[in-house]
Amino acid sequence: MDQPNVVLINCDDLGYGDLGCYGSKLNATPALDRMAAEGLRFDDFYMGSPVCSPSRGALLTGCYPPRIGFGDFDGLPVLFPGQGMGLPPSEITMGRLLSDAGYRTLMVGKWHCGDQPAFLPTNHGFDHYFGLPYSNDLGRQSGTPTAPDGEQPGYPPLPLLLDDEVLEQQPDQASLTARYVAEAVRFIRGERHRPFFLYLAHLYVHLPIYVQERFLRGASNGTYGAAVEAIDWTTEVLLHELATLGLDDTTLVVFTSDNGSLCRTGGSNSPLRGAKGTTWEGGMRVPCIARWPGRIGSGRMTAELATAMDLFPTFAALAGAELPGDRTIDGRDIGPLLFDDDAPSPHEAIFYYRMNDLEAVRVGRWKLHVAKGGTECRHLYDLHADRGESADVVHRHPDVVARLEAVADGARRSLGDARLGITGSDVRPVGRVADPSPLTTYDPSYPYYAAEYDLPDRG
Ligand code: MG
């Protein structure tokens, strides 16, 4: 089989309940609803972490965050500007994997796997990059806190990168999504005659949300809903482009989100419990839609367990690329789930890490919580009967608890558990550089579009 094109769309903090095809009555998402109707919608799809940097590192490498040193960043949950840590070049991203397999590769949007030159997308197999190297609330913004290093008040100006150079500082955030999709379309047109991999990582719906007037008009869910509709519009643009170029039958498009919603300002993880940053279902279970006309049957849904880490080996299989044999990869090829109605999940268990603490484990229908925020606990939920984790049945199923405890112990031995002082036997170090520096510094003479963003929202 010829190598298919791959388009991976990753949103920022989009919740499980934010799309029409996942039950939202607040946001209009006709393009994504159509994408689901034409393809496969995952009911039980998980990110590797409930926050940005570890989730993205896991997605890109096919590994649980602690496996690649991405559990925490010198005590911080995500990477900050100029921190000097990131995804080391020794890690193999899906960009590198597909590039080595002959793909042309572009990343557009939020990276958040390290902002020092060694860690940028262009050092991880992407031919080109256009986007923000970290979160859109890490620039100069109303109410900005002191940077973690304490050296300068607030964060440095938000950099917009073209490849590995700062193209603009403090760009107009409202127009970025339209610029992102234009760049994506330009790439698809230019590479339409050979296999390509596009990784589009939206800045929406991470706070603060700046959105163009065109989406605000008529949005029924305020600024948040307008941003969701902007995501939907970009999906329509990309799908239209693929159809126009005759690439529908040779392109796999996957849509997902890096973690659950904060559940403030209009976002929803309904019907799941919890929010971004937690190991309740709402933190890590996210929308995922896969579309490939002719290969993936239309209007399908699967409740089999799958994770973002599975995309790495799945894309490898589709591209005919060998998986690296010198390291553990946690993801599994979910091609069978994509193409076959009756395929079972390749996963015996899913592990919910918050930083380097194992907080929960899922096996089949059962989810056992073993810690929350550094404190030991025991709660058992039957996710088939109780997706909202509302009825703790830990005392009714001691046999299930014992079985899941044993599975959790296996994960701890391999991946570690900081809360219990366990170092994993099979973990690789985070990348570090000496003498890191932020990509920008504030210069009063620079013609900023906004020297300081006026919205104070962050998160
Ligand atoms: Mg996020």
GROMACS .gro file of C-alpha atoms and ligand atoms in nm:
model
  460
    1MET     CA    1   0.000   0.000   0.000
    2ASP     CA    2   0.121   0.350  -0.075
    3GLN     CA    3   0.212   0.568   0.217
    4PRO     CA    4  -0.093   0.776   0.315
    5ASN     CA    5  -0.074   1.143   0.402
    6VAL     CA    6  -0.129   1.213   0.770
    7VAL     CA    7  -0.294   1.524   0.913
    8LEU     CA    8  -0.296   1.541   1.292
    9ILE     CA    9  -0.500   1.822   1.449
   10ASN     CA   10  -0.444   1.877   1.820
   11CYS     CA   11  -0.643   2.133   2.016
   12ASP     CA   12  -0.543   2.295   2.343
   13ASP     CA   13  -0.767   2.226   2.643
   14LEU     CA   14  -1.070   2.133   2.432
   15GLY     CA   15  -1.300   1.929   2.655
   16TYR     CA   16  -1.469   1.596   2.602
   17GLY     CA   17  -1.808   1.766   2.590
   18ASP     CA   18  -1.719   2.058   2.365
   19LEU     CA   19  -1.817   1.917   2.025
   20GLY     CA   20  -2.162   1.856   1.885
   21CYS     CA   21  -2.070   1.496   1.801
   22TYR     CA   22  -1.976   1.445   2.168
   23GLY     CA   23  -2.303   1.590   2.293
   24SER     CA   24  -2.242   1.964   2.314
   25LYS     CA   25  -2.555   2.172   2.280
   26LEU     CA   26  -2.357   2.494   2.324
   27ASN     CA   27  -2.103   2.492   2.041
   28ALA     CA   28  -2.181   2.463   1.671
   29THR     CA   29  -1.929   2.221   1.515
   30PRO     CA   30  -2.080   2.112   1.182
   31ALA     CA   31  -1.749   2.028   1.014
   32LEU     CA   32  -1.628   1.810   1.301
   33ASP     CA   33  -1.968   1.648   1.330
   34ARG     CA   34  -1.950   1.566   0.961
   35MET     CA   35  -1.594   1.438   1.001
   36ALA     CA   36  -1.721   1.203   1.273
   37ALA     CA   37  -2.015   1.097   1.055
   38GLU     CA   38  -1.773   1.016   0.775
   39GLY     CA   39  -1.526   0.836   0.999
   40LEU     CA   40  -1.463   0.693   1.344
   41ARG     CA   41  -1.532   0.858   1.678
   42PHE     CA   42  -1.345   0.731   1.983
   43ASP     CA   43  -1.543   0.722   2.304
   44ASP     CA   44  -1.256   0.620   2.533
   45PHE     CA   45  -0.948   0.799   2.400
   46TYR     CA   46  -0.687   0.923   2.645
   47MET     CA   47  -0.398   1.165   2.647
   48GLY     CA   48  -0.086   1.069   2.841
   49SER     CA   49  -0.125   1.361   3.082
   50PRO     CA   50  -0.385   1.615   3.198
   51VAL     CA   51  -0.156   1.910   3.113
   52CYS     CA   52   0.019   2.044   2.803
   53SER     CA   53   0.392   1.968   2.787
   54PRO     CA   54   0.378   1.607   2.909
   55SER     CA   55   0.072   1.536   2.696
   56ARG     CA   56   0.246   1.666   2.384
   57GLY     CA   57   0.571   1.486   2.458
   58ALA     CA   58   0.372   1.164   2.498
   59LEU     CA   59   0.178   1.221   2.176
   60LEU     CA   60   0.492   1.291   1.976
   61THR     CA   61   0.700   0.999   2.107
   62GLY     CA   62   0.438   0.734   2.183
   63CYS     CA   63   0.556   0.713   2.544
   64TYR     CA   64   0.409   0.790   2.886
   65PRO     CA   65   0.553   1.122   3.007
   66PRO     CA   66   0.765   0.972   3.290
   67ARG     CA   67   0.921   0.737   3.032
   68ILE     CA   68   1.081   1.036   2.855
   69GLY     CA   69   1.157   1.250   3.159
   70PHE     CA   70   0.846   1.461   3.097
   71GLY     CA   71   0.666   1.388   3.425
   72ASP     CA   72   0.772   1.722   3.566
   73PHE     CA   73   1.023   1.992   3.483
   74ASP     CA   74   1.231   2.061   3.793
   75GLY     CA   75   0.911   2.055   3.993
   76LEU     CA   76   0.696   2.244   3.743
   77PRO     CA   77   0.405   2.073   3.564
   78VAL     CA   78   0.482   2.223   3.222
   79LEU     CA   79   0.770   2.403   3.049
   80PHE     CA   80   0.819   2.776   3.089
   81PRO     CA   81   0.999   3.028   2.865
   82GLY     CA   82   1.375   2.986   2.860
   83GLN     CA   83   1.369   2.695   3.101
   84GLY     CA   84   1.652   2.495   2.947
   85MET     CA   85   1.466   2.164   2.945
   86GLY     CA   86   1.284   1.986   2.668
   87LEU     CA   87   1.249   1.688   2.441
   88PRO     CA   88   1.607   1.578   2.368
   89PRO     CA   89   1.711   1.514   2.008
   90SER     CA   90   1.772   1.152   2.110
   91GLU     CA   91   1.395   1.106   2.137
   92ILE     CA   92   1.227   1.003   1.814
   93THR     CA   93   0.911   1.203   1.743
   94MET     CA   94   0.648   1.110   1.488
   95GLY     CA   95   0.787   1.400   1.285
   96ARG     CA   96   1.130   1.234   1.278
   97LEU     CA   97   0.984   0.890   1.216
   98LEU     CA   98   0.777   1.004   0.918
   99SER     CA   99   1.049   1.230   0.783
  100ASP     CA  100   1.292   0.938   0.785
  101ALA     CA  101   1.025   0.735   0.604
  102GLY     CA  102   1.023   0.987   0.321
  103TYR     CA  103   0.746   1.224   0.428
  104ARG     CA  104   0.755   1.598   0.396
  105THR     CA  105   0.669   1.734   0.739
  106LEU     CA  106   0.526   2.058   0.873
  107MET     CA  107   0.430   2.159   1.220
  108VAL     CA  108   0.202   2.456   1.274
  109GLY     CA  109   0.100   2.588   1.616
  110LYS     CA  110   0.181   2.514   1.978
  111TRP     CA  111   0.489   2.302   2.045
  112HIS     CA  112   0.554   2.320   2.422
  113CYS     CA  113   0.827   2.057   2.428
  114GLY     CA  114   1.112   2.299   2.493
  115ASP     CA  115   1.195   2.642   2.351
  116GLN     CA  116   1.574   2.613   2.331
  117PRO     CA  117   1.714   2.552   1.979
  118ALA     CA  118   1.801   2.187   2.046
  119PHE     CA  119   1.441   2.110   2.138
  120LEU     CA  120   1.247   2.289   1.863
  121PRO     CA  121   1.033   2.111   1.598
  122THR     CA  122   1.294   2.170   1.327
  123ASN     CA  123   1.529   1.957   1.539
  124HIS     CA  124   1.265   1.687   1.572
  125GLY     CA  125   1.203   1.588   1.212
  126PHE     CA  126   0.981   1.873   1.100
  127ASP     CA  127   1.104   2.033   0.778
  128HIS     CA  128   0.935   2.355   0.876
  129TYR     CA  129   0.762   2.509   1.174
  130PHE     CA  130   0.532   2.806   1.223
  131GLY     CA  131   0.380   2.874   1.560
  132LEU     CA  132   0.410   2.949   1.930
  133PRO     CA  133   0.675   2.741   2.111
  134TYR     CA  134   0.462   2.729   2.429
  135SER     CA  135   0.130   2.841   2.576
  136ASN     CA  136  -0.033   3.164   2.465
  137ASP     CA  137  -0.056   3.283   2.828
  138LEU     CA  138   0.324   3.284   2.864
  139GLY     CA  139   0.383   3.620   2.700
  140ARG     CA  140   0.347   3.974   2.826
  141GLN     CA  141  -0.006   3.980   2.952
  142SER     CA  142  -0.214   4.171   3.198
  143GLY     CA  143  -0.147   4.032   3.545
  144THR     CA  144   0.161   3.832   3.439
  145PRO     CA  145   0.334   3.670   3.737
  146THR     CA  146   0.708   3.670   3.791
  147ALA     CA  147   0.889   3.412   3.579
  148PRO     CA  148   0.989   3.090   3.759
  149ASP     CA  149   1.354   3.192   3.748
  150GLY     CA  150   1.260   3.517   3.919
  151GLU     CA  151   1.501   3.707   3.700
  152GLN     CA  152   1.260   3.929   3.516
  153PRO     CA  153   0.917   4.051   3.607
  154GLY     CA  154   0.666   3.865   3.395
  155TYR     CA  155   0.731   3.649   3.095
  156PRO     CA  156   0.927   3.768   2.793
  157PRO     CA  157   0.734   3.877   2.481
  158LEU     CA  158   0.540   3.588   2.326
  159PRO     CA  159   0.745   3.462   2.030
  160LEU     CA  160   0.592   3.352   1.701
  161LEU     CA  161   0.848   3.125   1.534
  162LEU     CA  162   0.916   3.055   1.169
  163ASP     CA  163   1.136   2.744   1.170
  164ASP     CA  164   1.381   2.824   1.450
  165GLU     CA  165   1.371   3.204   1.429
  166VAL     CA  166   1.149   3.455   1.601
  167LEU     CA  167   0.930   3.602   1.328
  168GLU     CA  168   0.718   3.826   1.549
  169GLN     CA  169   0.686   3.914   1.914
  170GLN     CA  170   0.348   3.947   2.084
  171PRO     CA  171   0.156   3.863   1.764
  172ASP     CA  172  -0.213   3.936   1.719
  173GLN     CA  173  -0.358   3.620   1.874
  174ALA     CA  174  -0.701   3.668   1.716
  175SER     CA  175  -0.559   3.626   1.366
  176LEU     CA  176  -0.319   3.340   1.442
  177THR     CA  177  -0.562   3.058   1.371
  178ALA     CA  178  -0.636   3.194   1.023
  179ARG     CA  179  -0.262   3.230   0.964
  180TYR     CA  180  -0.208   2.874   1.085
  181VAL     CA  181  -0.462   2.727   0.847
  182ALA     CA  182  -0.327   2.932   0.556
  183GLU     CA  183   0.018   2.790   0.623
  184ALA     CA  184  -0.127   2.440   0.644
  185VAL     CA  185  -0.308   2.479   0.311
  186ARG     CA  186   0.005   2.616   0.145
  187PHE     CA  187   0.197   2.310   0.263
  188ILE     CA  188  -0.067   2.060   0.151
  189ARG     CA  189  -0.082   2.215  -0.196
  190GLY     CA  190   0.294   2.222  -0.230
  191GLU     CA  191   0.341   1.862  -0.117
  192ARG     CA  192   0.032   1.706  -0.270
  193HIS     CA  193   0.232   1.477  -0.499
  194ARG     CA  194   0.426   1.303  -0.223
  195PRO     CA  195   0.342   1.177   0.123
  196PHE     CA  196   0.314   1.454   0.378
  197PHE     CA  197   0.263   1.484   0.752
  198LEU     CA  198   0.096   1.795   0.888
  199TYR     CA  199   0.080   1.845   1.264
  200LEU     CA  200  -0.153   2.137   1.336
  201ALA     CA  201  -0.164   2.227   1.705
  202HIS     CA  202  -0.421   2.500   1.766
  203LEU     CA  203  -0.378   2.770   2.027
  204TYR     CA  204  -0.753   2.742   2.096
  205VAL     CA  205  -0.914   2.702   2.345
  206HIS     CA  206  -0.634   2.778   2.592
  207LEU     CA  207  -0.684   3.104   2.781
  208PRO     CA  208  -0.667   3.392   2.708
  209ILE     CA  209  -0.899   3.360   2.412
  210TYR     CA  210  -0.878   3.623   2.141
  211VAL     CA  211  -1.101   3.542   1.846
  212GLN     CA  212  -1.193   3.718   1.524
  213GLU     CA  213  -1.516   3.914   1.510
  214ARG     CA  214  -1.649   3.682   1.238
  215PHE     CA  215  -1.667   3.391   1.485
  216LEU     CA  216  -1.804   3.598   1.772
  217ARG     CA  217  -2.106   3.699   1.566
  218GLY     CA  218  -2.372   3.442   1.625
  219ALA     CA  219  -2.166   3.221   1.857
  220SER     CA  220  -2.404   3.086   2.118
  221ASN     CA  221  -2.135   3.016   2.378
  222GLY     CA  222  -1.951   3.347   2.400
  223THR     CA  223  -1.582   3.382   2.326
  224TYR     CA  224  -1.519   3.017   2.409
  225GLY     CA  225  -1.783   2.898   2.166
  226ALA     CA  226  -1.644   3.132   1.902
  227ALA     CA  227  -1.298   2.975   1.943
  228VAL     CA  228  -1.447   2.626   1.912
  229GLU     CA  229  -1.623   2.741   1.595
  230ALA     CA  230  -1.293   2.877   1.463
  231ILE     CA  231  -1.138   2.533   1.517
  232ASP     CA  232  -1.434   2.382   1.335
  233TRP     CA  233  -1.393   2.626   1.046
  234THR     CA  234  -1.024   2.541   1.005
  235THR     CA  235  -1.118   2.172   0.992
  236GLU     CA  236  -1.367   2.251   0.717
  237VAL     CA  237  -1.097   2.442   0.527
  238LEU     CA  238  -0.854   2.151   0.550
  239LEU     CA  239  -1.111   1.887   0.455
  240HIS     CA  240  -1.226   2.102   0.163
  241GLU     CA  241  -0.867   2.141   0.050
  242LEU     CA  242  -0.803   1.766   0.064
  243ALA     CA  243  -1.120   1.699  -0.135
  244THR     CA  244  -1.038   1.965  -0.393
  245LEU     CA  245  -0.691   1.822  -0.447
  246GLY     CA  246  -0.830   1.469  -0.476
  247LEU     CA  247  -0.648   1.358  -0.160
  248ASP     CA  248  -0.946   1.233   0.041
  249ASP     CA  249  -0.877   0.867  -0.024
  250THR     CA  250  -0.507   0.892   0.051
  251THR     CA  251  -0.516   1.101   0.367
  252LEU     CA  252  -0.577   1.002   0.728
  253VAL     CA  253  -0.701   1.296   0.935
  254VAL     CA  254  -0.701   1.266   1.314
  255PHE     CA  255  -0.854   1.531   1.541
  256THR     CA  256  -0.798   1.543   1.917
  257SER     CA  257  -0.710   1.763   2.217
  258ASP     CA  258  -0.406   1.774   2.447
  259ASN     CA  259  -0.605   1.755   2.770
  260GLY     CA  260  -0.949   1.820   2.911
  261SER     CA  261  -1.120   2.152   2.965
  262LEU     CA  262  -1.064   2.373   3.266
  263CYS     CA  263  -1.444   2.392   3.281
  264ARG     CA  264  -1.430   2.765   3.324
  265THR     CA  265  -1.546   3.024   3.072
  266GLY     CA  266  -1.771   2.795   2.872
  267GLY     CA  267  -1.572   2.472   2.836
  268SER     CA  268  -1.715   2.131   2.917
  269ASN     CA  269  -1.598   1.778   2.985
  270SER     CA  270  -1.956   1.659   3.022
  271PRO     CA  271  -2.051   1.390   3.117
  272LEU     CA  272  -1.708   1.326   3.268
  273ARG     CA  273  -1.591   1.430   3.614
  274GLY     CA  274  -1.297   1.663   3.675
  275ALA     CA  275  -1.098   1.907   3.468
  276LYS     CA  276  -0.762   1.981   3.312
  277GLY     CA  277  -0.481   1.909   3.556
  278THR     CA  278  -0.663   1.619   3.726
  279THR     CA  279  -0.665   1.245   3.672
  280TRP     CA  280  -1.041   1.226   3.682
  281GLU     CA  281  -1.172   1.128   3.340
  282GLY     CA  282  -1.235   1.491   3.243
  283GLY     CA  283  -0.865   1.571   3.266
  284MET     CA  284  -0.733   1.308   3.027
  285ARG     CA  285  -1.017   1.159   2.823
  286VAL     CA  286  -1.060   1.376   2.516
  287PRO     CA  287  -1.240   1.387   2.183
  288CYS     CA  288  -1.077   1.192   1.903
  289ILE     CA  289  -1.206   1.156   1.549
  290ALA     CA  290  -1.033   0.970   1.267
  291ARG     CA  291  -1.136   1.008   0.903
  292TRP     CA  292  -1.003   0.834   0.594
  293PRO     CA  293  -1.269   0.780   0.328
  294GLY     CA  294  -1.240   0.439   0.168
  295ARG     CA  295  -1.034   0.297   0.455
  296ILE     CA  296  -1.222   0.393   0.771
  297GLY     CA  297  -1.591   0.309   0.755
  298SER     CA  298  -1.831   0.599   0.801
  299GLY     CA  299  -2.037   0.674   1.109
  300ARG     CA  300  -1.847   0.437   1.336
  301MET     CA  301  -1.786   0.466   1.708
  302THR     CA  302  -1.556   0.263   1.928
  303ALA     CA  303  -1.546   0.238   2.306
  304GLU     CA  304  -1.224   0.037   2.300
  305LEU     CA  305  -0.939   0.189   2.502
  306ALA     CA  306  -0.696   0.391   2.292
  307THR     CA  307  -0.442   0.662   2.367
  308ALA     CA  308  -0.263   0.946   2.194
  309MET     CA  309   0.056   0.743   2.238
  310ASP     CA  310  -0.088   0.487   1.996
  311LEU     CA  311  -0.067   0.734   1.708
  312PHE     CA  312   0.312   0.702   1.689
  313PRO     CA  313   0.319   0.325   1.616
  314THR     CA  314   0.000   0.354   1.411
  315PHE     CA  315   0.147   0.617   1.181
  316ALA     CA  316   0.468   0.413   1.165
  317ALA     CA  317   0.277   0.107   1.045
  318LEU     CA  318   0.088   0.308   0.783
  319ALA     CA  319   0.411   0.463   0.658
  320GLY     CA  320   0.589   0.128   0.651
  321ALA     CA  321   0.843   0.260   0.900
  322GLU     CA  322   1.023   0.045   1.155
  323LEU     CA  323   0.963   0.134   1.517
  324PRO     CA  324   1.283   0.212   1.705
  325GLY     CA  325   1.409  -0.114   1.853
  326ASP     CA  326   1.636   0.032   2.118
  327ARG     CA  327   1.371   0.174   2.353
  328THR     CA  328   1.034   0.108   2.508
  329ILE     CA  329   0.737   0.258   2.323
  330ASP     CA  330   0.413   0.253   2.525
  331GLY     CA  331   0.173   0.312   2.237
  332ARG     CA  332   0.032   0.030   2.026
  333ASP     CA  333  -0.069   0.019   1.662
  334ILE     CA  334  -0.444   0.090   1.661
  335GLY     CA  335  -0.478   0.035   1.287
  336PRO     CA  336  -0.708  -0.260   1.363
  337LEU     CA  337  -0.935  -0.030   1.567
  338LEU     CA  338  -0.942   0.220   1.282
  339PHE     CA  339  -1.022  -0.026   1.007
  340ASP     CA  340  -1.203  -0.317   1.167
  341ASP     CA  341  -1.537  -0.310   1.349
  342ASP     CA  342  -1.459  -0.590   1.588
  343ALA     CA  343  -1.098  -0.521   1.681
  344PRO     CA  344  -1.026  -0.518   2.054
  345SER     CA  345  -0.812  -0.259   2.230
  346PRO     CA  346  -0.443  -0.350   2.235
  347HIS     CA  347  -0.422  -0.219   2.593
  348GLU     CA  348  -0.458  -0.425   2.905
  349ALA     CA  349  -0.437  -0.106   3.111
  350ILE     CA  350  -0.421   0.272   3.096
  351PHE     CA  351  -0.216   0.465   3.351
  352TYR     CA  352  -0.304   0.811   3.476
  353TYR     CA  353   0.007   0.999   3.584
  354ARG     CA  354  -0.005   1.347   3.733
  355MET     CA  355   0.350   1.471   3.711
  356ASN     CA  356   0.552   1.168   3.830
  357ASP     CA  357   0.280   1.032   4.060
  358LEU     CA  358   0.071   0.739   3.947
  359GLU     CA  359  -0.279   0.848   4.049
  360ALA     CA  360  -0.507   0.596   3.878
  361VAL     CA  361  -0.519   0.289   3.658
  362ARG     CA  362  -0.789   0.163   3.423
  363VAL     CA  363  -0.834  -0.200   3.320
  364GLY     CA  364  -1.134  -0.264   3.098
  365ARG     CA  365  -1.439  -0.111   3.262
  366TRP     CA  366  -1.270  -0.052   3.599
  367LYS     CA  367  -1.078   0.252   3.715
  368LEU     CA  368  -0.896   0.255   4.047
  369HIS     CA  369  -0.776   0.584   4.193
  370VAL     CA  370  -0.475   0.533   4.420
  371ALA     CA  371  -0.367   0.892   4.490
  372LYS     CA  372  -0.483   1.249   4.446
  373GLY     CA  373  -0.251   1.548   4.471
  374GLY     CA  374   0.015   1.354   4.663
  375THR     CA  375  -0.230   1.189   4.905
  376GLU     CA  376  -0.307   0.818   4.896
  377CYS     CA  377  -0.667   0.716   4.831
  378ARG     CA  378  -0.868   0.418   4.708
  379HIS     CA  379  -1.173   0.477   4.487
  380LEU     CA  380  -1.307   0.231   4.233
  381TYR     CA  381  -1.546   0.322   3.951
  382ASP     CA  382  -1.718   0.112   3.688
  383LEU     CA  383  -1.672   0.337   3.385
  384HIS     CA  384  -1.914   0.138   3.173
  385ALA     CA  385  -2.199   0.198   3.417
  386ASP     CA  386  -2.070   0.525   3.560
  387ARG     CA  387  -1.874   0.744   3.319
  388GLY     CA  388  -1.905   1.037   3.560
  389GLU     CA  389  -1.716   0.857   3.840
  390SER     CA  390  -1.993   0.929   4.088
  391ALA     CA  391  -2.047   0.593   4.263
  392ASP     CA  392  -1.740   0.462   4.446
  393VAL     CA  393  -1.766   0.082   4.458
  394VAL     CA  394  -1.426   0.014   4.613
  395HIS     CA  395  -1.574  -0.188   4.903
  396ARG     CA  396  -1.784  -0.407   4.677
  397HIS     CA  397  -1.508  -0.546   4.456
  398PRO     CA  398  -1.198  -0.635   4.658
  399ASP     CA  399  -1.093  -0.881   4.387
  400VAL     CA  400  -1.097  -0.608   4.121
  401VAL     CA  401  -0.907  -0.372   4.351
  402ALA     CA  402  -0.639  -0.635   4.409
  403ARG     CA  403  -0.606  -0.703   4.038
  404LEU     CA  404  -0.571  -0.332   3.953
  405GLU     CA  405  -0.326  -0.278   4.240
  406ALA     CA  406  -0.103  -0.543   4.087
  407VAL     CA  407  -0.123  -0.377   3.746
  408ALA     CA  408  -0.042  -0.041   3.907
  409ASP     CA  409   0.264  -0.193   4.074
  410GLY     CA  410   0.390  -0.307   3.736
  411ALA     CA  411   0.365   0.047   3.602
  412ARG     CA  412   0.544   0.185   3.908
  413ARG     CA  413   0.835  -0.052   3.861
  414SER     CA  414   0.880   0.053   3.500
  415LEU     CA  415   0.777   0.421   3.504
  416GLY     CA  416   0.831   0.508   3.870
  417ASP     CA  417   0.610   0.679   4.125
  418ALA     CA  418   0.756   0.989   4.290
  419ARG     CA  419   0.500   0.990   4.570
  420LEU     CA  420   0.622   0.648   4.685
  421GLY     CA  421   0.989   0.720   4.618
  422ILE     CA  422   1.003   0.463   4.337
  423THR     CA  423   1.241   0.528   4.049
  424GLY     CA  424   1.133   0.367   3.724
  425SER     CA  425   1.356   0.094   3.584
  426ASP     CA  426   1.295   0.201   3.224
  427VAL     CA  427   1.292   0.579   3.205
  428ARG     CA  428   1.496   0.812   2.989
  429PRO     CA  429   1.622   1.156   3.093
  430VAL     CA  430   1.468   1.486   2.990
  431GLY     CA  431   1.682   1.699   2.760
  432ARG     CA  432   1.881   1.978   2.922
  433VAL     CA  433   2.096   2.258   2.789
  434ALA     CA  434   2.344   2.468   2.983
  435ASP     CA  435   2.290   2.844   2.999
  436PRO     CA  436   1.940   2.858   2.852
  437SER     CA  437   1.795   3.192   2.756
  438PRO     CA  438   1.447   3.310   2.659
  439LEU     CA  439   1.383   3.352   2.287
  440THR     CA  440   1.288   3.716   2.337
  441THR     CA  441   1.350   4.002   2.573
  442TYR     CA  442   1.131   4.306   2.613
  443ASP     CA  443   1.245   4.603   2.410
  444PRO     CA  444   1.043   4.925   2.448
  445SER     CA  445   1.141   5.030   2.094
  446TYR     CA  446   1.000   4.714   1.929
  447PRO     CA  447   0.678   4.777   1.735
  448TYR     CA  448   0.465   4.527   1.924
  449TYR     CA  449   0.112   4.464   1.802
  450ALA     CA  450   0.034   4.452   2.174
  451ALA     CA  451   0.316   4.524   2.417
  452GLU     CA  452   0.092   4.359   2.676
  453TYR     CA  453  -0.215   4.146   2.601
  454ASP     CA  454  -0.508   4.302   2.783
  455LEU     CA  455  -0.694   3.989   2.890
  456PRO     CA  456  -0.586   3.860   3.232
  457ASP     CA  457  -0.719   3.504   3.185
  458ARG     CA  458  -0.468   3.225   3.191
  459GLY     CA  459  -0.460   2.852   3.235
  460MG      MG  460  -0.351   2.204   2.703
   0.00000   0.00000   0.00000
